[in-house]
CSV table of C-alpha atoms and ligand atoms in Angstrom, one decimal:
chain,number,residue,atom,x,y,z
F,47,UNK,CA,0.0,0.0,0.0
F,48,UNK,CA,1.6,3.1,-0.8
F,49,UNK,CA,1.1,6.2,2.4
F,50,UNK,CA,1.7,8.8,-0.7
F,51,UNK,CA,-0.9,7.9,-4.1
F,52,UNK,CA,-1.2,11.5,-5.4
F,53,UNK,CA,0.7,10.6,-8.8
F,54,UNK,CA,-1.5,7.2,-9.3
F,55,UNK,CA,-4.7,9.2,-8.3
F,56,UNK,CA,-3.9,12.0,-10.8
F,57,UNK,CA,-2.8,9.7,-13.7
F,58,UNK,CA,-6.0,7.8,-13.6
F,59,UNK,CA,-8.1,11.2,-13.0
F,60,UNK,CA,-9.1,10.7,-9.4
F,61,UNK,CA,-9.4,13.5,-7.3
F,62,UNK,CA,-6.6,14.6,-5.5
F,63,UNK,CA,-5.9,17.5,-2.2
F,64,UNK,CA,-3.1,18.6,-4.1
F,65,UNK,CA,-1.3,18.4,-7.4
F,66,UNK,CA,1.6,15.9,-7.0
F,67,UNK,CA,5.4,17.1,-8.2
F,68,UNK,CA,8.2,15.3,-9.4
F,69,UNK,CA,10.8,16.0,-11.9
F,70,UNK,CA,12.3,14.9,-15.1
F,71,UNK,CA,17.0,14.2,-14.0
F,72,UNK,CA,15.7,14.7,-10.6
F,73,UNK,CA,18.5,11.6,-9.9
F,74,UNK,CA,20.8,13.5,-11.2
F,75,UNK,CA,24.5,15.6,-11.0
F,76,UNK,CA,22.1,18.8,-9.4
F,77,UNK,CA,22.4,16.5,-6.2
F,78,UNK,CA,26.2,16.6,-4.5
F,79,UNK,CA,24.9,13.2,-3.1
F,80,UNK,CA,24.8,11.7,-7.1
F,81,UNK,CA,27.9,12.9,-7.9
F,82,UNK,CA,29.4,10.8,-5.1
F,83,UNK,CA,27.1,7.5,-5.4
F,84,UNK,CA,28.2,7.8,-8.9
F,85,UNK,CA,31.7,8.1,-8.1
F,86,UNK,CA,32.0,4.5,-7.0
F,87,UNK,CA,31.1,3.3,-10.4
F,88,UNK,CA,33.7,3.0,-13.3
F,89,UNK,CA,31.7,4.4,-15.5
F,90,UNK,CA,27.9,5.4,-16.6
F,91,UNK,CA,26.9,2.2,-18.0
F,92,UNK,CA,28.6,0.2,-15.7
F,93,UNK,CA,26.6,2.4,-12.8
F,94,UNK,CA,23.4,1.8,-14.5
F,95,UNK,CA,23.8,-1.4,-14.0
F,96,UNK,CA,24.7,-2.0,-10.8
F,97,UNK,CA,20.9,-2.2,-8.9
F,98,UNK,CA,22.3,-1.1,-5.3
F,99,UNK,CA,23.9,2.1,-6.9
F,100,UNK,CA,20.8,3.2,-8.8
F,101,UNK,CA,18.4,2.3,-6.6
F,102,UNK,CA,20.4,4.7,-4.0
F,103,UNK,CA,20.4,7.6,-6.1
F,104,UNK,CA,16.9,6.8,-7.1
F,105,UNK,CA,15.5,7.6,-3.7
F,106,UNK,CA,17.6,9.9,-3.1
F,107,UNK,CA,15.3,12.7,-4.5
F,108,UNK,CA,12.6,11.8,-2.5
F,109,UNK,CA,14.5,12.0,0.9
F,110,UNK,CA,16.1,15.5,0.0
F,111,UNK,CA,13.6,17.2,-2.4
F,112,UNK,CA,10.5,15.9,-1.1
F,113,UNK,CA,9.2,15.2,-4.4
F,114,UNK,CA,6.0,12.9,-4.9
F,115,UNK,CA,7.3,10.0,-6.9
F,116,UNK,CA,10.4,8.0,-7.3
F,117,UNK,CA,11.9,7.9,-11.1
F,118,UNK,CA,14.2,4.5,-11.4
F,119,UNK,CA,18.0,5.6,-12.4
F,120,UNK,CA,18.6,3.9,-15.4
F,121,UNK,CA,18.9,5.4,-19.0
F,122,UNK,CA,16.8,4.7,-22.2
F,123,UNK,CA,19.5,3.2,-24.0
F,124,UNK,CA,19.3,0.3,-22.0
F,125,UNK,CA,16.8,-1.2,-24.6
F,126,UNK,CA,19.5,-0.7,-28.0
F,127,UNK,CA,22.0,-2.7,-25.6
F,128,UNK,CA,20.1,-4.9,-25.0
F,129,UNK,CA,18.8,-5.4,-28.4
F,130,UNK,CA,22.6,-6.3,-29.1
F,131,UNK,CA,23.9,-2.2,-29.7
F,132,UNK,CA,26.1,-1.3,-27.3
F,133,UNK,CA,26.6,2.4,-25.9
F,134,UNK,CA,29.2,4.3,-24.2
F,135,UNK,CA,28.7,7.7,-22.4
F,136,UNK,CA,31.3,10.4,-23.2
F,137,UNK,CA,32.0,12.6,-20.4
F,138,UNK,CA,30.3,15.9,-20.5
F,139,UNK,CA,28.9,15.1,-24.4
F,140,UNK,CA,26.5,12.2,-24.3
F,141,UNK,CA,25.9,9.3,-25.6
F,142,UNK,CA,28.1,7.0,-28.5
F,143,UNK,CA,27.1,3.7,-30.2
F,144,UNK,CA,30.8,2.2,-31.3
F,145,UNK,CA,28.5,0.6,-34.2
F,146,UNK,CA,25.5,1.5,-35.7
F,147,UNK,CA,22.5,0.2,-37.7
F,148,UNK,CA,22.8,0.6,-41.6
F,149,UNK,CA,21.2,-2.1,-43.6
F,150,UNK,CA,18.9,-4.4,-43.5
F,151,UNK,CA,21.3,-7.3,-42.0
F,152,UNK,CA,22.1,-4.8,-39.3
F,153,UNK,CA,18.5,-5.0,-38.5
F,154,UNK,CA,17.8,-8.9,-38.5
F,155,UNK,CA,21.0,-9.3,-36.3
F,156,UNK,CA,19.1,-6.9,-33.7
F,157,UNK,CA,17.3,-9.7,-31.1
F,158,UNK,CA,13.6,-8.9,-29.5
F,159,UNK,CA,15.0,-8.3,-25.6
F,160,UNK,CA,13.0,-9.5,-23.0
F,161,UNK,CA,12.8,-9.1,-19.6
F,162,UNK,CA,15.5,-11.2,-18.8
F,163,UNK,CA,18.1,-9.5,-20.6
F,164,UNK,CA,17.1,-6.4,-19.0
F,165,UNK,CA,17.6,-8.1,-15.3
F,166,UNK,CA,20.0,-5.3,-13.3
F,167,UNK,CA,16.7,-2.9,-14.4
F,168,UNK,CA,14.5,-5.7,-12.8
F,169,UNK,CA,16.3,-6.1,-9.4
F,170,UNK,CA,16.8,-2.2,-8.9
F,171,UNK,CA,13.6,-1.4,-9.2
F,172,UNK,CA,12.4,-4.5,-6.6
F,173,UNK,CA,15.2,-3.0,-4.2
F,174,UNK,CA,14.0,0.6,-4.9
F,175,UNK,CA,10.0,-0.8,-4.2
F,176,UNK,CA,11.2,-2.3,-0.8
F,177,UNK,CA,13.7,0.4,0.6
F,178,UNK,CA,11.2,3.1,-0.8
F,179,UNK,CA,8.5,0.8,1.2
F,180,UNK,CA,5.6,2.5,0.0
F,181,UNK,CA,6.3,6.0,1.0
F,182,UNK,CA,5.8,7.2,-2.9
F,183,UNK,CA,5.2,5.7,-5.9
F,184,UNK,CA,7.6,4.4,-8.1
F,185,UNK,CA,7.8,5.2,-12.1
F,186,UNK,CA,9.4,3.1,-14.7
F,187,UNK,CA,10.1,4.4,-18.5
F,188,UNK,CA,11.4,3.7,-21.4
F,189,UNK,CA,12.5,5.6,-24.8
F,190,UNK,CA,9.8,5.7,-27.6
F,191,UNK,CA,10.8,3.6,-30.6
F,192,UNK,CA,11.4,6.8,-32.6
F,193,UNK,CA,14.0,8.2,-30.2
F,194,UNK,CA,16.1,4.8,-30.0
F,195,UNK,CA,16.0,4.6,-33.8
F,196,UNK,CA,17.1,8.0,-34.3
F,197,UNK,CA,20.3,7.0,-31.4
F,198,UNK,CA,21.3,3.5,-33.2
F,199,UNK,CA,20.8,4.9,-36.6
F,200,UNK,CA,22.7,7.9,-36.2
F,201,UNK,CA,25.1,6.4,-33.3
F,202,UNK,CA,25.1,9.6,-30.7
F,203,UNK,CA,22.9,12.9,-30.2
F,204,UNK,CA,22.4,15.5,-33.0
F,205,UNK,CA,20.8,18.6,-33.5
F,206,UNK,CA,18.9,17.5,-36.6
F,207,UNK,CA,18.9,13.9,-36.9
F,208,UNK,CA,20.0,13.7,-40.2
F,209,UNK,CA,20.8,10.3,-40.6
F,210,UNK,CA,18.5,9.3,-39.1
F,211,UNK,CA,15.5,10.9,-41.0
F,212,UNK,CA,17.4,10.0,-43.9
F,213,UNK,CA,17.0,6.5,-43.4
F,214,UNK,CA,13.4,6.9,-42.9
F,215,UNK,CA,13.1,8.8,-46.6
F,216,UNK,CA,15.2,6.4,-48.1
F,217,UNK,CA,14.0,2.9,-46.4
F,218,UNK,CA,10.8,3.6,-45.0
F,219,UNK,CA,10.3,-0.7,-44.9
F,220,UNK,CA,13.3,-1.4,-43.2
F,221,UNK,CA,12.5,1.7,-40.7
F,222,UNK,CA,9.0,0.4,-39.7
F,223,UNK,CA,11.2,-3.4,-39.1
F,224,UNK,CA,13.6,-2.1,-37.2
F,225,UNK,CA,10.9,0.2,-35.1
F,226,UNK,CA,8.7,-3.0,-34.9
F,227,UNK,CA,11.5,-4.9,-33.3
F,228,UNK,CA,12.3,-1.8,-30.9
F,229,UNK,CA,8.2,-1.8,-29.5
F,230,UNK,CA,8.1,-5.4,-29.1
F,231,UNK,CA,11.6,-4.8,-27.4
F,232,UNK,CA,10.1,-2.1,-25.4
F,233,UNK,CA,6.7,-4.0,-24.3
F,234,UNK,CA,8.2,-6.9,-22.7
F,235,UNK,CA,10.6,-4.3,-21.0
F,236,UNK,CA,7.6,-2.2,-19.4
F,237,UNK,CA,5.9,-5.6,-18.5
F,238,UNK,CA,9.1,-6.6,-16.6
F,239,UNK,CA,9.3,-3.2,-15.2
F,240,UNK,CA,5.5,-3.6,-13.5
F,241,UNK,CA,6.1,-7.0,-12.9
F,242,UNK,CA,9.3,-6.2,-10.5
F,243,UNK,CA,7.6,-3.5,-8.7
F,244,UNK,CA,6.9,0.4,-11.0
F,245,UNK,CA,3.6,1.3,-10.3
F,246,UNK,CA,3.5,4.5,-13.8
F,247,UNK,CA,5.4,4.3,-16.7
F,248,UNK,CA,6.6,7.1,-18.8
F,249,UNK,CA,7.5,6.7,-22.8
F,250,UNK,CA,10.5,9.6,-23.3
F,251,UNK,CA,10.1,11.0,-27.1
F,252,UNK,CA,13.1,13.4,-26.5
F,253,UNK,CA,13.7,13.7,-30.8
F,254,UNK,CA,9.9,14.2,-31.6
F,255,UNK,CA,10.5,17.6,-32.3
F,256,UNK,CA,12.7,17.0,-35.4
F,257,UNK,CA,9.9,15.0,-37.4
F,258,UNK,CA,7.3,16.6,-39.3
F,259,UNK,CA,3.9,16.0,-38.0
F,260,UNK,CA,2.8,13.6,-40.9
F,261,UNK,CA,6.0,11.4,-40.2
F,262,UNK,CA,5.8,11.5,-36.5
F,263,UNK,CA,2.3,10.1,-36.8
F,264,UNK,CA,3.6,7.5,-39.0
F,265,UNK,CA,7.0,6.5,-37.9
F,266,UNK,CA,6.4,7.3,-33.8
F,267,UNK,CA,3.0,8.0,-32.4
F,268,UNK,CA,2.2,4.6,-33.9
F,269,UNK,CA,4.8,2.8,-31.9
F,270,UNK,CA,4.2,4.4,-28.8
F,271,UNK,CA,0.4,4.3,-29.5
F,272,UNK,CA,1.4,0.1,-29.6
F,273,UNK,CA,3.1,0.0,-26.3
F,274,UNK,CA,0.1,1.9,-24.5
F,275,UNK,CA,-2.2,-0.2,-25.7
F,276,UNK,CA,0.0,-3.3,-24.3
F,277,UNK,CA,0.9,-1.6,-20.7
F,278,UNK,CA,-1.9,0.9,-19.8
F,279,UNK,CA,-4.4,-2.3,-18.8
F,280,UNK,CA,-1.5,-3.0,-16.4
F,281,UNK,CA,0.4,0.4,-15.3
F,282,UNK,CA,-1.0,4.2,-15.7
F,283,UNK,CA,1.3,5.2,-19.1
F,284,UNK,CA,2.3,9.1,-19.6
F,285,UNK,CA,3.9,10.0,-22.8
F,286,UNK,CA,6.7,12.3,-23.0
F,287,UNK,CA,7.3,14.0,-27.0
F,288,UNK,CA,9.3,16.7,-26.9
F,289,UNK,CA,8.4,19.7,-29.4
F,290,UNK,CA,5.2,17.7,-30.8
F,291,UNK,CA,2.6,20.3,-29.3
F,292,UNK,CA,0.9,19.9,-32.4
F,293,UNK,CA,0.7,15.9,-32.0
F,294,UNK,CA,-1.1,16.6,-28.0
F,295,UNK,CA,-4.7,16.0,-29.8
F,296,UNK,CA,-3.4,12.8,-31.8
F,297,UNK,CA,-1.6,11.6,-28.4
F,298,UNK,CA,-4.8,12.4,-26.2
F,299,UNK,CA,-6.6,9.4,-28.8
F,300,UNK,CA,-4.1,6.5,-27.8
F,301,UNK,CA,-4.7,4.7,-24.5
F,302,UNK,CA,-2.1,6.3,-22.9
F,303,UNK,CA,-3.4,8.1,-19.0
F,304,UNK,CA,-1.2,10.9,-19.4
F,305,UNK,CA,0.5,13.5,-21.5
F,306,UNK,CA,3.9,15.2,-20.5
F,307,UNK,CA,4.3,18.6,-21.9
F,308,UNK,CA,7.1,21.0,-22.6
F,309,UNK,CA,7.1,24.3,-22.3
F,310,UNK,CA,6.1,25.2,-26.1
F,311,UNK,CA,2.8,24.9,-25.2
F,312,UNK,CA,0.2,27.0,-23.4
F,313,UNK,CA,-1.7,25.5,-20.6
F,314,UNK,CA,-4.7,26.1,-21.4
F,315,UNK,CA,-4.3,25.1,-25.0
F,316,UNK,CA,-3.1,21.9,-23.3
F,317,UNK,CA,-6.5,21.7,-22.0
F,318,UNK,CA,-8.4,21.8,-24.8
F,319,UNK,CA,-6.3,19.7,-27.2
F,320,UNK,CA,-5.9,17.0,-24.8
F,321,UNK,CA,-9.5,16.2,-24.0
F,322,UNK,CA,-9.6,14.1,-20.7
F,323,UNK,CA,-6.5,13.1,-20.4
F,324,UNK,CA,-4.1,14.5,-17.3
F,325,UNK,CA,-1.6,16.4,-18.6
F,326,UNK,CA,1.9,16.8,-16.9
F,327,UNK,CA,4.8,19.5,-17.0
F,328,UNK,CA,5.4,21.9,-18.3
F,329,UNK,CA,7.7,24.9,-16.2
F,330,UNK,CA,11.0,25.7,-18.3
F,331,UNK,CA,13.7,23.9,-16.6
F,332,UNK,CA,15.7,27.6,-16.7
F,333,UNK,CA,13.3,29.0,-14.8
F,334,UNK,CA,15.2,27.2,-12.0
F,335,UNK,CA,17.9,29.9,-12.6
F,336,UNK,CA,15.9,32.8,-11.6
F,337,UNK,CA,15.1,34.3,-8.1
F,338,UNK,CA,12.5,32.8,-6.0
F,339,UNK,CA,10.4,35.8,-6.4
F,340,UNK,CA,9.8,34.6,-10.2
F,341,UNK,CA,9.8,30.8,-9.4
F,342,UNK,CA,7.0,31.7,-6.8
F,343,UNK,CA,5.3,33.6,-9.4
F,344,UNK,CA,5.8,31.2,-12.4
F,345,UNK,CA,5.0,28.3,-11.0
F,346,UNK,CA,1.8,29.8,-9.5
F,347,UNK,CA,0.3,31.2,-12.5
F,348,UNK,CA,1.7,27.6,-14.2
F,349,UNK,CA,-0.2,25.8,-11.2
F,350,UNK,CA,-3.5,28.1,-11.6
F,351,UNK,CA,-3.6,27.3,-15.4
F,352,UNK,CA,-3.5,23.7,-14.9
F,353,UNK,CA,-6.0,23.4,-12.3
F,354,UNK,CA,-6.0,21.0,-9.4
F,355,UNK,CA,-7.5,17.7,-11.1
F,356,UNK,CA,-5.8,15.5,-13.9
F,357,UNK,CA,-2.3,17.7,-13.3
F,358,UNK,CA,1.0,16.1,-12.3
F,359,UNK,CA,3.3,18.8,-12.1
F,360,UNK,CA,7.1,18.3,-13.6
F,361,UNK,CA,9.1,20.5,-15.7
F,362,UNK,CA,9.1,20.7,-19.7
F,363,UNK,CA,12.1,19.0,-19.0
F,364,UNK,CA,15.0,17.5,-17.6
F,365,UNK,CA,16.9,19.3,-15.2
F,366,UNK,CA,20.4,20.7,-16.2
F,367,UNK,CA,23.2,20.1,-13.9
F,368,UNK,CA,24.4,23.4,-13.2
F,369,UNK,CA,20.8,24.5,-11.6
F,370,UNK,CA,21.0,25.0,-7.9
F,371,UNK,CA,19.7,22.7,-5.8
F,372,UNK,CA,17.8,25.0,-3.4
F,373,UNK,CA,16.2,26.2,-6.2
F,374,UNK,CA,14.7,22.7,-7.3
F,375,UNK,CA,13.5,22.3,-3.7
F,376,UNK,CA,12.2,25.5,-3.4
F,377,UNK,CA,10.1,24.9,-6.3
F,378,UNK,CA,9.1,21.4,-5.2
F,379,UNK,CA,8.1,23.2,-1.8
F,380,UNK,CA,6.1,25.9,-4.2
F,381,UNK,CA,3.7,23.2,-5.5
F,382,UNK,CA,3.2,21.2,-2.3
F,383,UNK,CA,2.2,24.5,-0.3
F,384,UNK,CA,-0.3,26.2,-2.8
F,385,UNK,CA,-3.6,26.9,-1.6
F,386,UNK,CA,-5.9,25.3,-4.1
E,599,LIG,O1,16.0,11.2,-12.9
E,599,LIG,C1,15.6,10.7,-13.9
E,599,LIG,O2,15.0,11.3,-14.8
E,599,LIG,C2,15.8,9.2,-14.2
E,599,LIG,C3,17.0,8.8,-14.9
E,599,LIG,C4,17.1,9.0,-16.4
E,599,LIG,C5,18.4,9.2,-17.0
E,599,LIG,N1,18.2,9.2,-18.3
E,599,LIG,C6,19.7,9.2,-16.2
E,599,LIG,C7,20.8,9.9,-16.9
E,599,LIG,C8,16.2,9.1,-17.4
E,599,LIG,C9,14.7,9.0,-17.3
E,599,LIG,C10,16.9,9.2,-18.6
E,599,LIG,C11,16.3,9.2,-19.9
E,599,LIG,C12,17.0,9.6,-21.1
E,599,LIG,N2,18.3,9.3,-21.4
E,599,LIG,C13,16.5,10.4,-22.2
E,599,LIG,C14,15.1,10.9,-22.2
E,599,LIG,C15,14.8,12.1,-21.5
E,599,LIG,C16,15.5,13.3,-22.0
E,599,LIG,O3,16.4,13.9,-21.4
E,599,LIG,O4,15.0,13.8,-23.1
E,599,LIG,C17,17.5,10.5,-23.1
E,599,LIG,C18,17.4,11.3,-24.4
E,599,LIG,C19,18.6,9.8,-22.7
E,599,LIG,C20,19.9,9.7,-23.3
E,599,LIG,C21,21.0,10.4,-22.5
E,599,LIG,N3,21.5,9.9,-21.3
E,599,LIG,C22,21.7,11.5,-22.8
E,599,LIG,C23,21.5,12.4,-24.1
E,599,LIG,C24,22.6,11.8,-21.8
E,599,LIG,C25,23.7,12.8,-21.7
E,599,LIG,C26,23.1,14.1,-21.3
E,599,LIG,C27,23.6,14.6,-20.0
E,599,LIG,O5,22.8,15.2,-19.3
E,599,LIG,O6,24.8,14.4,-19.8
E,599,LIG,C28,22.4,10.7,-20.9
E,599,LIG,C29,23.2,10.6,-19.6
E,599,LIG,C30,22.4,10.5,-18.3
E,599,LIG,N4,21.3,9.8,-18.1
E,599,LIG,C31,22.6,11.2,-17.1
E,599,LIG,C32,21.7,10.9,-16.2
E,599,LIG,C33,21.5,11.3,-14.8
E,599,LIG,C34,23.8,12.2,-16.9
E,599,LIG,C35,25.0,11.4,-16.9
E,599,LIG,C36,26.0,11.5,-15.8
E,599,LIG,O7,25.7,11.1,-14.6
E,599,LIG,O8,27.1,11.9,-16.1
């Protein structure tokens, strides 16, 4: 039983006392207490997947910001990996495939990953569920297809995604294979996920934004529209697609619970775009950077705008690392003390 159910209540459109807060890199290098949990490991991936590590920074959040869920520490590209595409994390640049997908063999080498091959995920988030011990609730996620395609295809970040979007022009078949074998990969992940012990799951569509809205419908909403129809009987879903206000209608008809929301988009717009679905986000994350005067303000007006009901509030997202701490719990404290 959890003590704290705000998130749950809000995802399914129950009525809550308050809106419930968490944010996107919340376990993250903002927190002194990160930085030195992952000092122990040799590196990102090999922290990732050590389950005692991430399930310590994972809580960690909730113990010194106060926020109202639990995110588990591990990192999209856990599903390419696992698929059989390895990745490395560069220091202070991001991510790096050593090899990447190009043709059509590339693609039929790729194996469907199941739960099993996803196991260090598995047994830090049952740690996580019992050291948390029902104090919050506790969200897994996963990448959409169309965001790990544009990583394996392209083989780090971009700004446009070039390669990426060029494969989709040029082999539009072999695209919609490989994106098949990345949802099927990406079900049997988020089953796992409930199954060991996350009670919401978010789908992250960080590279929406660089895909027109006729191809994101084809090439991404589709995929993610698969993997809510497969998990949302089981876990509430909330999906994340960065830069795609214009896709929050089309998102609001899949069977997802929830819609995460940059800061592109009005509130209120949100609203009426995204029918009954609770929406979540959407405060720039360099708002954080200002004085508390103008966080206070911000956030209020952002609160007001969203109303009480069917609101889970988050950034638009991810913190940076250079945004002060105080100021993230400041914020946090801003949400959980506003007289609705
Ligand atoms: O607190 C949380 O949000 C949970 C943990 C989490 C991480 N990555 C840990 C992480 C989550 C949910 C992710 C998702 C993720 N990873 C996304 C989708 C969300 C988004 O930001 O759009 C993406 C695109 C990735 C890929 C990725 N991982 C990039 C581009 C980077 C480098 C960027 C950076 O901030 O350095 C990462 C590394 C990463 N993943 C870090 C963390 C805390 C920072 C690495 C570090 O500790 O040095």
């Amino acid at each position: 039983m959890l003590q704290n159910d705000l998130l749950l209540r809000a995802a399914k459109g129950l009525s809550v006392e308050r809106a419930p807060v968490w944010l996107m890199r919340q376990a993250g290098r903002i927190l002194p207490e990160y930085r030195a949990t992952r000092a122990k490991a040799k590196n990102f991936v090999e922290f990732v997947k050590n389950p005692e590590l991430a399930s310590e920074v994972t809580i960690q959040p909730v113990d010194i910001l106060g926020v109202d869920a639990a995110i588990i520490f591990s990192d999209i590209l856990v599903i390419p990996e696992a698929m059989g595409l390895p990745y490395e994390m560069i220091e202070a640049k991001g991510p790096r495939f050593p090899s990447t997908i190009q043709t059509k063999a590339d693609i039929d080498k790729l194996k469907i990953a199941d739960a099993g091959d996803l196991d260090y995920v598995m047994k830090a988030l049952a740690l996580t569920k019992k050291e948390l011990n029902g104090r919050v609730p506790l969200i897994g996620f996963c990448g959409a297809p169309w965001t790990l395609f544009a990583y394996m295809i392209e083989g780090s970040g971009s700004k446009t995604f070039s390669k990426a979007k060029q494969f989709l022009y040029t082999h539009p078949d072999l695209s919609h294979q490989l994106l098949e074998k990345i949802t099927q990969s990406s079900i049997n992940y988020l089953k796992g996920q409930v199954a060991a012990g996350a009670d919401l799951l978010q789908i992250f569509d960080s590279w929406a934004g660089v895909l027109s809205e006729k191809m994101y419908y084809e090439f991404s909403l589709k995929y993610i529209s698969k993997i809510c129809d497969a998990l949302s009987p089981l876990a509430p879903v909330t999906v994340f697609a960065k830069d795609a206000h214009y896709a929050v209608k089309n998102i609001s008809q899949t069977s997802c619970n929830s819609i995460g929301l940059d800061w592109t988009i009005d509130p209120l717009k949100a609203r009426q775009e995204a029918g009954s679905k609770t929406l979540q986000g959407n405060a720039d994350p360099c708002l954080l950077y200002a004085d508390e005067k103008t966080i206070l303000a911000e956030t209020h007006s952002m609160l007001k705008a969203f109303g009480k009901d069917r609101y889970i509030c988050n950034l638009g997202h991810g913190l940076y690392p250079d945004i002060d701490k105080e100021k993230v719990k400041f914020f946090v404290d801003v949400v959980k003390e506003y007289k609705w």
